[in-house]
């Protein structure tokens, strides 16, 4: 497959789960990938998998919520590749608890990683896209940002904010041939959801019309669709990949 042949992609949160699946699926479709993760070890693990598919890969250890770390990473990206075709803002964390018990750090940490991180990478690369008059930005949201979720006021707020951010940036950049979209996963089998107890999983599954959790590959294939030729006239859109949970 060559849907993304010779495209250069930057994927944050690429060390595991959805981000890793996106990086690998992009490589399967011909892209070279900058694998951004908080730790060098996880970034290198994904980069190794990309190289195994005979595509170029660069591991980058980045704190996405830190402006100096992000700007240094973008400088390296441009010096190594000279351009970027696709940005996937996937890095995200949870600090779940009821709002009455939520600490300032619980709130700030989630907002910094999930929302500010997307802002910093988007801002840093938007001028690159504008100069190229082309680019795809895909932000990984959540159905929690559409419908809310008890115990996740911080996470839901960060993902709802990401939707508003994406729609605004889509309007700013559309005339330059740059698309900005959101993928809103439902419950996906990742390390994040593996912490759920069996009874909780069964309760959630019963509320999903398709009666099953999704896989990281389901999200990755949606990302390829939006990043490739099929998505060239789609911008400002929120694509729910959730088995019908939020409909």
CSV table of C-alpha atoms in Angstrom, one decimal:
chain,number,residue,atom,x,y,z
A,1,UNK,CA,0.0,0.0,0.0
A,2,UNK,CA,1.3,3.5,-0.8
A,3,UNK,CA,-1.5,5.9,0.3
A,4,UNK,CA,1.2,8.0,2.1
A,5,UNK,CA,4.2,7.2,0.0
A,6,UNK,CA,7.2,9.3,1.0
A,7,UNK,CA,5.2,11.5,3.2
A,8,UNK,CA,6.9,12.7,6.4
A,9,UNK,CA,4.8,12.3,9.5
A,10,UNK,CA,5.2,13.4,13.1
A,11,UNK,CA,3.3,11.4,15.6
A,12,UNK,CA,3.2,12.4,19.3
A,13,UNK,CA,2.5,9.8,22.0
A,14,UNK,CA,4.0,7.2,19.6
A,15,UNK,CA,5.6,5.1,22.2
A,16,UNK,CA,2.6,2.8,22.8
A,17,UNK,CA,-1.1,2.2,22.2
A,18,UNK,CA,-2.9,4.3,19.6
A,19,UNK,CA,0.1,6.5,18.8
A,20,UNK,CA,2.3,3.4,18.1
A,21,UNK,CA,-0.4,1.9,15.9
A,22,UNK,CA,-0.7,5.1,13.9
A,23,UNK,CA,3.1,5.3,13.4
A,24,UNK,CA,3.2,1.7,12.2
A,25,UNK,CA,0.1,2.0,9.9
A,26,UNK,CA,1.6,5.2,8.4
A,27,UNK,CA,4.8,3.2,7.6
A,28,UNK,CA,2.8,0.4,6.1
A,29,UNK,CA,1.3,3.0,3.8
A,30,UNK,CA,4.7,4.4,2.8
A,31,UNK,CA,5.3,7.2,5.2
A,32,UNK,CA,8.5,8.0,7.1
A,33,UNK,CA,7.8,8.8,10.8
A,34,UNK,CA,9.2,10.9,13.6
A,35,UNK,CA,8.2,8.9,16.6
A,36,UNK,CA,7.7,11.3,19.6
A,37,UNK,CA,7.4,9.9,23.1
A,38,UNK,CA,8.1,11.1,26.6
A,39,UNK,CA,10.8,8.5,26.9
A,40,UNK,CA,13.6,7.7,24.5
A,41,UNK,CA,13.1,4.0,25.1
A,42,UNK,CA,9.5,4.0,23.9
A,43,UNK,CA,10.3,6.3,21.0
A,44,UNK,CA,13.1,4.0,19.9
A,45,UNK,CA,10.9,0.9,20.2
A,46,UNK,CA,8.3,2.3,17.8
A,47,UNK,CA,11.0,3.7,15.5
A,48,UNK,CA,12.5,0.2,15.3
A,49,UNK,CA,9.1,-1.2,14.2
A,50,UNK,CA,8.8,1.5,11.5
A,51,UNK,CA,12.3,0.7,10.2
A,52,UNK,CA,11.4,-3.0,10.0
A,53,UNK,CA,8.8,-1.9,7.4
A,54,UNK,CA,11.7,-0.4,5.4
A,55,UNK,CA,10.7,3.2,6.1
A,56,UNK,CA,12.8,5.9,7.8
A,57,UNK,CA,12.2,6.6,11.4
A,58,UNK,CA,13.5,9.0,14.0
A,59,UNK,CA,12.9,8.5,17.7
A,60,UNK,CA,12.4,11.8,19.7
A,61,UNK,CA,12.1,12.0,23.5
A,62,UNK,CA,9.9,15.1,24.0
A,63,UNK,CA,7.8,16.6,26.8
A,64,UNK,CA,5.0,17.9,24.6
A,65,UNK,CA,3.8,20.4,27.2
A,66,UNK,CA,7.2,22.1,27.4
A,67,UNK,CA,7.8,24.8,24.8
A,68,UNK,CA,11.6,24.5,24.7
A,69,UNK,CA,11.4,20.7,24.3
A,70,UNK,CA,8.9,21.0,21.5
A,71,UNK,CA,10.8,23.8,19.6
A,72,UNK,CA,14.0,21.8,19.9
A,73,UNK,CA,12.2,18.7,18.5
A,74,UNK,CA,10.8,20.7,15.6
A,75,UNK,CA,14.2,22.1,14.8
A,76,UNK,CA,15.6,18.6,14.6
A,77,UNK,CA,12.7,17.4,12.5
A,78,UNK,CA,13.3,20.1,10.0
A,79,UNK,CA,17.1,19.6,9.9
A,80,UNK,CA,16.6,15.9,9.4
A,81,UNK,CA,13.7,15.8,6.9
A,82,UNK,CA,13.4,19.4,5.6
A,83,UNK,CA,9.6,19.2,5.6
A,84,UNK,CA,6.6,17.7,7.4
A,85,UNK,CA,3.4,16.5,5.6
A,86,UNK,CA,1.4,15.1,8.5
A,87,UNK,CA,1.2,16.0,12.2
A,88,UNK,CA,-0.7,13.7,14.6
A,89,UNK,CA,-1.2,15.1,18.1
A,90,UNK,CA,-1.9,12.0,20.0
A,91,UNK,CA,0.0,12.4,23.3
A,92,UNK,CA,-2.4,12.2,26.2
A,93,UNK,CA,-2.7,11.3,29.9
A,94,UNK,CA,-5.4,10.7,32.4
A,95,UNK,CA,-5.7,11.6,36.1
A,96,UNK,CA,-9.1,10.3,36.9
A,97,UNK,CA,-11.1,11.2,40.0
A,98,UNK,CA,-14.3,13.0,40.9
A,99,UNK,CA,-14.1,16.7,40.5
A,100,UNK,CA,-14.7,17.3,44.3
A,101,UNK,CA,-11.4,15.4,44.9
A,102,UNK,CA,-9.5,16.6,41.9
A,103,UNK,CA,-6.2,18.4,42.7
A,104,UNK,CA,-4.8,21.4,40.9
A,105,UNK,CA,-2.0,19.1,39.6
A,106,UNK,CA,-4.6,16.6,38.4
A,107,UNK,CA,-6.2,19.3,36.3
A,108,UNK,CA,-3.0,21.1,35.2
A,109,UNK,CA,-1.1,18.0,34.2
A,110,UNK,CA,-3.9,16.7,31.9
A,111,UNK,CA,-4.5,20.1,30.3
A,112,UNK,CA,-0.8,20.6,29.7
A,113,UNK,CA,-0.2,17.3,28.0
A,114,UNK,CA,-3.5,16.8,26.2
A,115,UNK,CA,-4.3,20.4,25.1
A,116,UNK,CA,-1.2,22.6,25.4
A,117,UNK,CA,0.9,19.9,23.8
A,118,UNK,CA,-1.3,19.9,20.7
A,119,UNK,CA,-1.2,23.7,20.6
A,120,UNK,CA,2.6,23.8,20.9
A,121,UNK,CA,3.3,21.3,18.1
A,122,UNK,CA,0.6,22.8,15.9
A,123,UNK,CA,1.9,26.3,16.4
A,124,UNK,CA,5.5,25.2,15.7
A,125,UNK,CA,4.7,23.4,12.5
A,126,UNK,CA,1.9,25.6,11.1
A,127,UNK,CA,4.3,27.9,9.5
A,128,UNK,CA,6.0,24.9,7.8
A,129,UNK,CA,2.6,23.8,6.4
A,130,UNK,CA,1.8,27.4,5.3
A,131,UNK,CA,5.0,27.7,3.4
A,132,UNK,CA,4.4,24.4,1.8
A,133,UNK,CA,0.8,25.3,1.1
A,134,UNK,CA,-0.1,21.7,2.2
A,135,UNK,CA,-0.3,19.7,5.3
A,136,UNK,CA,-2.6,17.4,7.4
A,137,UNK,CA,-3.1,17.9,11.1
A,138,UNK,CA,-4.9,15.1,12.9
A,139,UNK,CA,-5.7,15.6,16.6
A,140,UNK,CA,-6.7,12.5,18.7
A,141,UNK,CA,-9.6,13.5,20.9
A,142,UNK,CA,-12.1,11.2,22.6
A,143,UNK,CA,-15.8,10.6,22.9
A,144,UNK,CA,-15.3,11.9,26.5
A,145,UNK,CA,-14.9,15.3,24.9
A,146,UNK,CA,-18.3,15.0,23.2
A,147,UNK,CA,-20.4,13.3,25.8
A,148,UNK,CA,-18.5,13.7,29.1
A,149,UNK,CA,-17.5,10.9,31.5
A,150,UNK,CA,-17.8,10.8,35.3
A,151,UNK,CA,-14.5,11.0,37.0
A,152,UNK,CA,-12.9,12.6,34.0
A,153,UNK,CA,-13.8,16.3,34.2
A,154,UNK,CA,-10.2,17.2,33.4
A,155,UNK,CA,-9.7,14.7,30.6
A,156,UNK,CA,-13.2,15.5,29.0
A,157,UNK,CA,-12.5,19.2,29.2
A,158,UNK,CA,-9.1,18.8,27.5
A,159,UNK,CA,-10.6,16.7,24.7
A,160,UNK,CA,-13.6,19.1,24.3
A,161,UNK,CA,-11.1,21.9,24.1
A,162,UNK,CA,-9.1,20.0,21.5
A,163,UNK,CA,-12.3,20.0,19.3
A,164,UNK,CA,-12.7,23.7,19.6
A,165,UNK,CA,-9.0,24.3,19.0
A,166,UNK,CA,-9.1,22.1,15.9
A,167,UNK,CA,-12.1,23.8,14.3
A,168,UNK,CA,-10.6,27.2,14.8
A,169,UNK,CA,-7.2,26.2,13.3
A,170,UNK,CA,-9.0,24.5,10.4
A,171,UNK,CA,-10.7,27.8,9.6
A,172,UNK,CA,-7.4,29.6,9.8
A,173,UNK,CA,-5.4,27.3,7.6
A,174,UNK,CA,-8.0,26.0,5.1
A,175,UNK,CA,-7.1,28.6,2.4
A,176,UNK,CA,-3.5,27.3,2.4
A,177,UNK,CA,-4.5,23.7,1.6
A,178,UNK,CA,-4.1,22.5,5.1
A,179,UNK,CA,-6.7,20.3,6.7
A,180,UNK,CA,-7.3,19.9,10.5
A,181,UNK,CA,-9.5,17.1,11.9
A,182,UNK,CA,-10.2,15.3,15.1
A,183,UNK,CA,-10.5,11.5,15.6
A,184,UNK,CA,-12.6,10.8,18.7
A,185,UNK,CA,-11.9,7.2,19.8
A,186,UNK,CA,-14.4,5.4,22.1
A,187,UNK,CA,-13.2,2.7,24.4
A,188,UNK,CA,-10.1,1.2,22.8
A,189,UNK,CA,-8.0,-1.8,24.1
A,190,UNK,CA,-4.9,0.0,25.3
A,191,UNK,CA,-2.8,0.3,28.5
A,192,UNK,CA,-5.1,3.1,29.6
A,193,UNK,CA,-8.3,0.9,29.4
A,194,UNK,CA,-6.5,-2.2,30.7
A,195,UNK,CA,-6.6,-0.7,34.2
A,196,UNK,CA,-10.4,-1.0,34.2
A,197,UNK,CA,-11.8,-3.8,36.3
A,198,UNK,CA,-13.7,-6.6,34.6
A,199,UNK,CA,-17.1,-5.5,35.9
A,200,UNK,CA,-16.5,-2.0,34.7
A,201,UNK,CA,-15.4,-3.3,31.3
A,202,UNK,CA,-18.6,-5.3,31.0
A,203,UNK,CA,-20.7,-2.4,32.0
A,204,UNK,CA,-19.1,-0.2,29.4
A,205,UNK,CA,-19.3,-2.8,26.7
A,206,UNK,CA,-23.0,-3.2,27.3
A,207,UNK,CA,-23.4,0.5,26.5
A,208,UNK,CA,-21.6,0.2,23.2
A,209,UNK,CA,-24.0,-0.6,20.4
A,210,UNK,CA,-21.4,-2.8,18.7
A,211,UNK,CA,-20.9,-4.5,22.0
A,212,UNK,CA,-17.1,-4.5,21.9
A,213,UNK,CA,-14.0,-2.4,22.5
A,214,UNK,CA,-12.1,-1.1,19.5
A,215,UNK,CA,-8.5,-1.7,18.7
A,216,UNK,CA,-5.6,0.8,18.2
A,217,UNK,CA,-5.5,-0.3,14.5
A,218,UNK,CA,-9.1,1.0,14.1
A,219,UNK,CA,-7.9,4.5,15.0
A,220,UNK,CA,-4.8,4.1,12.9
A,221,UNK,CA,-6.7,3.2,9.8
A,222,UNK,CA,-9.0,6.3,10.3
A,223,UNK,CA,-5.8,8.4,10.6
A,224,UNK,CA,-4.5,7.0,7.3
A,225,UNK,CA,-7.9,7.9,5.6
A,226,UNK,CA,-7.7,11.5,6.8
A,227,UNK,CA,-4.0,11.9,6.0
A,228,UNK,CA,-4.3,10.4,2.5
A,229,UNK,CA,-5.9,11.4,-0.7
A,230,UNK,CA,-9.3,10.4,0.4
A,231,UNK,CA,-9.3,13.1,3.1
A,232,UNK,CA,-8.1,16.0,1.0
A,233,UNK,CA,-11.5,17.8,1.1
A,234,UNK,CA,-12.4,17.1,4.8
A,235,UNK,CA,-11.5,19.7,7.4
A,236,UNK,CA,-12.9,20.8,10.7
A,237,UNK,CA,-14.5,17.4,11.2
A,238,UNK,CA,-14.8,15.2,14.2
A,239,UNK,CA,-14.7,11.5,13.3
A,240,UNK,CA,-16.0,9.3,16.1
A,241,UNK,CA,-14.5,5.8,16.0
A,242,UNK,CA,-16.4,4.4,18.9
A,243,UNK,CA,-18.7,1.5,17.9
A,244,UNK,CA,-21.7,3.8,18.1
A,245,UNK,CA,-21.2,4.9,21.7
A,246,UNK,CA,-21.7,8.6,21.3
A,247,UNK,CA,-24.4,8.6,18.6
